[in-house]
PDB file of C-alpha atoms in Angstrom:
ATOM      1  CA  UNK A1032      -2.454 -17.822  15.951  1.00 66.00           C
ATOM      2  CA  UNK A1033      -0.218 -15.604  13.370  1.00 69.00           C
ATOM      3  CA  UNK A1034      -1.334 -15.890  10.017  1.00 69.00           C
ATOM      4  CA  UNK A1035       0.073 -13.972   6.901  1.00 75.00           C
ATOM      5  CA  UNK A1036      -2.869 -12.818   4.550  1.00 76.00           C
ATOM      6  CA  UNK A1037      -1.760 -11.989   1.115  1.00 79.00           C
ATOM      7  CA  UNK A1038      -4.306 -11.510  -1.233  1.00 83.00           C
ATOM      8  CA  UNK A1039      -2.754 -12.192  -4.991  1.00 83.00           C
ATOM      9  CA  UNK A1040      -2.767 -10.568  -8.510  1.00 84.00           C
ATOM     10  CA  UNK A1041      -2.200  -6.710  -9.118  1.00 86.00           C
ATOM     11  CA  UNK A1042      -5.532  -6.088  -6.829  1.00 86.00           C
ATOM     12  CA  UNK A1043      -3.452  -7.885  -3.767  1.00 86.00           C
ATOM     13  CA  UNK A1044      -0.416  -5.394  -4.096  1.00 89.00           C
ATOM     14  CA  UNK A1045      -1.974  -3.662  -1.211  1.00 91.00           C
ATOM     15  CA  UNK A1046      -2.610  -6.609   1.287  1.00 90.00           C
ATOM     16  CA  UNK A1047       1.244  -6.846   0.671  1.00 90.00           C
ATOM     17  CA  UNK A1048       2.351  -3.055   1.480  1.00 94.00           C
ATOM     18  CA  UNK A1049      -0.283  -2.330   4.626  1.00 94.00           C
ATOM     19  CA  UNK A1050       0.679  -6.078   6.044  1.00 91.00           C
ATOM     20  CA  UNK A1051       2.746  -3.949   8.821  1.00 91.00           C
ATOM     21  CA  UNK A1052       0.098  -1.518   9.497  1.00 93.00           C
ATOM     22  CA  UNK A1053      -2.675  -4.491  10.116  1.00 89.00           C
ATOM     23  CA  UNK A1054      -0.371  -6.713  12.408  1.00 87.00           C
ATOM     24  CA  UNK A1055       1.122  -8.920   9.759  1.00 86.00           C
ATOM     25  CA  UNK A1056       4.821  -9.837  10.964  1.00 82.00           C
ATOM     26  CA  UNK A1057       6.126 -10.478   7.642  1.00 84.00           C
ATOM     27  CA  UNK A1058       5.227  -9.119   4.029  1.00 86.00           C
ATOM     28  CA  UNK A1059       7.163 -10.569   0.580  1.00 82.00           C
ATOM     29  CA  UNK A1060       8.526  -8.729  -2.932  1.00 87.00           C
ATOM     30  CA  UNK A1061      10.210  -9.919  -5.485  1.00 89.00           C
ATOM     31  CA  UNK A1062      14.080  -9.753  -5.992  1.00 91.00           C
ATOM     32  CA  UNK A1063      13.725  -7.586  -8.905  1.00 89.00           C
ATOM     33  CA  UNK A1064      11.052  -6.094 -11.477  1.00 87.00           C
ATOM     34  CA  UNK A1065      10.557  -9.084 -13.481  1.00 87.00           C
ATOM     35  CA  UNK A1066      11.530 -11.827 -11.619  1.00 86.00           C
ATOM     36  CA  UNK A1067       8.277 -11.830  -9.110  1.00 85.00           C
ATOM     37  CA  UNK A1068       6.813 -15.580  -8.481  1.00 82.00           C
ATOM     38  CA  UNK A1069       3.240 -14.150  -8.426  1.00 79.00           C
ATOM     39  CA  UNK A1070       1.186 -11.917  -9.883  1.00 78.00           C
ATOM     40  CA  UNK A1071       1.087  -7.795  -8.275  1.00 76.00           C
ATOM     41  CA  UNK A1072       4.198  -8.572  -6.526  1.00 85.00           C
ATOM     42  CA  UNK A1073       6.379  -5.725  -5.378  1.00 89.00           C
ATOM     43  CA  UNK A1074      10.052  -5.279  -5.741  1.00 92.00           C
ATOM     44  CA  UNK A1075      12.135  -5.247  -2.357  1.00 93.00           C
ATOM     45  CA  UNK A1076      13.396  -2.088  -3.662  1.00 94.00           C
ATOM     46  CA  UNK A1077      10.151  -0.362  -3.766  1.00 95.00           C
ATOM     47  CA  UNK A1078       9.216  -1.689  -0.042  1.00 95.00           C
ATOM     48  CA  UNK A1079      11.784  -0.539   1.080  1.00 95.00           C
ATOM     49  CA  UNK A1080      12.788   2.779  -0.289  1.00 96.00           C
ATOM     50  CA  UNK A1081       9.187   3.584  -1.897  1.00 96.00           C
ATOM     51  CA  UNK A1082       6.966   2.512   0.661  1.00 96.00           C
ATOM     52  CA  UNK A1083       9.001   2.494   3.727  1.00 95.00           C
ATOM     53  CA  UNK A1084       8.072  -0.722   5.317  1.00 93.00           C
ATOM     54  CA  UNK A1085      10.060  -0.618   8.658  1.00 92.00           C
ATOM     55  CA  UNK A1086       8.690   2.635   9.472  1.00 94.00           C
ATOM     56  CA  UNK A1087       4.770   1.281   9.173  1.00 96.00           C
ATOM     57  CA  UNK A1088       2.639   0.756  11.979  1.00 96.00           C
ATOM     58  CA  UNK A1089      -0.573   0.576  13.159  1.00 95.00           C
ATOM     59  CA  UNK A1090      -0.819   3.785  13.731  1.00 96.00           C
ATOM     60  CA  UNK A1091       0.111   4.478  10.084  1.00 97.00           C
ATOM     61  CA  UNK A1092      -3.017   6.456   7.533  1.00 97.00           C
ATOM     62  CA  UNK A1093      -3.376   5.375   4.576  1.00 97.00           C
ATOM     63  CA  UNK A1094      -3.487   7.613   1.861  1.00 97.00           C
ATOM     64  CA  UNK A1095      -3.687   6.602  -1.981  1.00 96.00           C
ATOM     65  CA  UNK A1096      -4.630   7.113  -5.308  1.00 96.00           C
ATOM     66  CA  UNK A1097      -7.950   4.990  -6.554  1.00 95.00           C
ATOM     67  CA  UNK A1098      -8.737   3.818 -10.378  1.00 94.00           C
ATOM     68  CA  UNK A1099      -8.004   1.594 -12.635  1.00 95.00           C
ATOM     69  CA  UNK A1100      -5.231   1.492 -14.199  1.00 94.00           C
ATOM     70  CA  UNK A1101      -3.189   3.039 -11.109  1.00 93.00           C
ATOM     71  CA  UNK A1102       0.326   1.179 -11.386  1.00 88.00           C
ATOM     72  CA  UNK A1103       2.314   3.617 -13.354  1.00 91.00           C
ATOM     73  CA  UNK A1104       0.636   6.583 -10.694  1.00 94.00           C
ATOM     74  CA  UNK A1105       4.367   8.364  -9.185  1.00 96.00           C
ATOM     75  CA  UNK A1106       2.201   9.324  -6.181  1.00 97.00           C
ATOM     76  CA  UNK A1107       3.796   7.202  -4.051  1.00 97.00           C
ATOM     77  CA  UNK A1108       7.186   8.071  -4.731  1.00 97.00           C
ATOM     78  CA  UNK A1109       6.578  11.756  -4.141  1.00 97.00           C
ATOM     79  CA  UNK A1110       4.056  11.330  -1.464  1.00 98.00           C
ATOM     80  CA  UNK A1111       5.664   9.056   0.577  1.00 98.00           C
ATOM     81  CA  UNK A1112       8.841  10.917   0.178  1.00 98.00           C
ATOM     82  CA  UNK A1113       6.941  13.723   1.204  1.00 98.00           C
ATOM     83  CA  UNK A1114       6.077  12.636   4.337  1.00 98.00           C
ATOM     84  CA  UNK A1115       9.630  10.773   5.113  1.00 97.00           C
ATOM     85  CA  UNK A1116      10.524  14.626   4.616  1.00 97.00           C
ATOM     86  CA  UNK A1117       8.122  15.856   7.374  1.00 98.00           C
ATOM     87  CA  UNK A1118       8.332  12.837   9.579  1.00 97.00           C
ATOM     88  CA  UNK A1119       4.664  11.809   9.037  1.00 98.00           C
ATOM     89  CA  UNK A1120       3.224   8.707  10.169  1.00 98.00           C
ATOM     90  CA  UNK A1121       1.120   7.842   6.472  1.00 98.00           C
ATOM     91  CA  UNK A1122       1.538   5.874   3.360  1.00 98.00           C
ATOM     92  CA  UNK A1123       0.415   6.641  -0.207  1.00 98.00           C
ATOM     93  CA  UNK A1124      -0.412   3.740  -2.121  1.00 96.00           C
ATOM     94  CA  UNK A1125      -2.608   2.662  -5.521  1.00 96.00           C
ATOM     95  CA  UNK A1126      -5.437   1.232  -5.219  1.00 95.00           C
ATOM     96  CA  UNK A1127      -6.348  -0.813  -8.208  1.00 94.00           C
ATOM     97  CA  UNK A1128     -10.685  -0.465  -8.307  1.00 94.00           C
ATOM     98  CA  UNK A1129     -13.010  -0.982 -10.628  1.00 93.00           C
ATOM     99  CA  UNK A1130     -16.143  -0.213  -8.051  1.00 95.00           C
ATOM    100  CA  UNK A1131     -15.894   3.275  -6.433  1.00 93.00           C
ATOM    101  CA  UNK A1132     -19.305   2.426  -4.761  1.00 94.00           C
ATOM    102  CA  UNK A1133     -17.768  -0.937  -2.839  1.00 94.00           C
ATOM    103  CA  UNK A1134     -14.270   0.447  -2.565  1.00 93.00           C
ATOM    104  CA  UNK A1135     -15.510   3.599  -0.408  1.00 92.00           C
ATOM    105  CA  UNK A1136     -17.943   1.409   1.726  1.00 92.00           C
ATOM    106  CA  UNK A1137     -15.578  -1.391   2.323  1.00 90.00           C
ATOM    107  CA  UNK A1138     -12.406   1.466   3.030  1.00 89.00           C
ATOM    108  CA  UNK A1139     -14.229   4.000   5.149  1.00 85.00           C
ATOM    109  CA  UNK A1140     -11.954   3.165   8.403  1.00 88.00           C
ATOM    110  CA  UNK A1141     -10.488   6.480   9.951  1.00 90.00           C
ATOM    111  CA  UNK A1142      -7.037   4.658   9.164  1.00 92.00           C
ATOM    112  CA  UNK A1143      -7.851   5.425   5.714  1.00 94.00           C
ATOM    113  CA  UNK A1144      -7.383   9.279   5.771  1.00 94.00           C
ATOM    114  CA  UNK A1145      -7.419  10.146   1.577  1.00 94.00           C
ATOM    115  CA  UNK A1146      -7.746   8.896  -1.510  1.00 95.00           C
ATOM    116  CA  UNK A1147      -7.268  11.068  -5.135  1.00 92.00           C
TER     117      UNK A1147
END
């Protein structure tokens, strides 16, 4: 049955950008920076021209930057315009953690290529 599994706050900003890569058919953002209806909502804007959305698969890696605070990181916008430049099939994203421990053994999928 399709089901959409968005996990909420800033730690669920990342259920919302890899939705696409894990077989989600739709994802949501927020019109603009400061009108989001939830918690660690993303604009459209950055979705779209920060993150790339239509060009996400499941055959997408994931690459990202781990700690906490990671939100004001600009490694995704010159990461993932980095690879839009070489026509690579990743993602850079933050990952907000406060465990490095349980973040590592629950993210040690091959789909998860690197992490700074």
């Amino acid at each position: 049955m399709p089901t959409i599994g968005l996990a909420m706050g800033p730690i669920g900003t990342i259920s919302r950008i890899l939705s696409p890569k894990f077989g989600g058919f739709l994802t949501f953002g927020s019109i603009s920076a400061g009108k989001e209806s939830a918690p660690g909502q993303t604009t459209l804007s950055e979705l779209r021209n920060v993150y790339c959305l239509s060009r996400v698969d499941e055959e997408t890696k994931v690459y990202g930057i781990i700690g906490n605070p990671v939100s004001h990181s600009k490694g995704p916008i010159i990461h993932n315009a980095a690879f839009r430049a070489i026509s690579y099939n990743g993602i850079y994203i933050p990952f907000l953690v406060d465990d490095i421990k349980e973040f590592l053994d629950a993210f040690h999928d091959p789909d998860f290529a690197g992490f700074r």
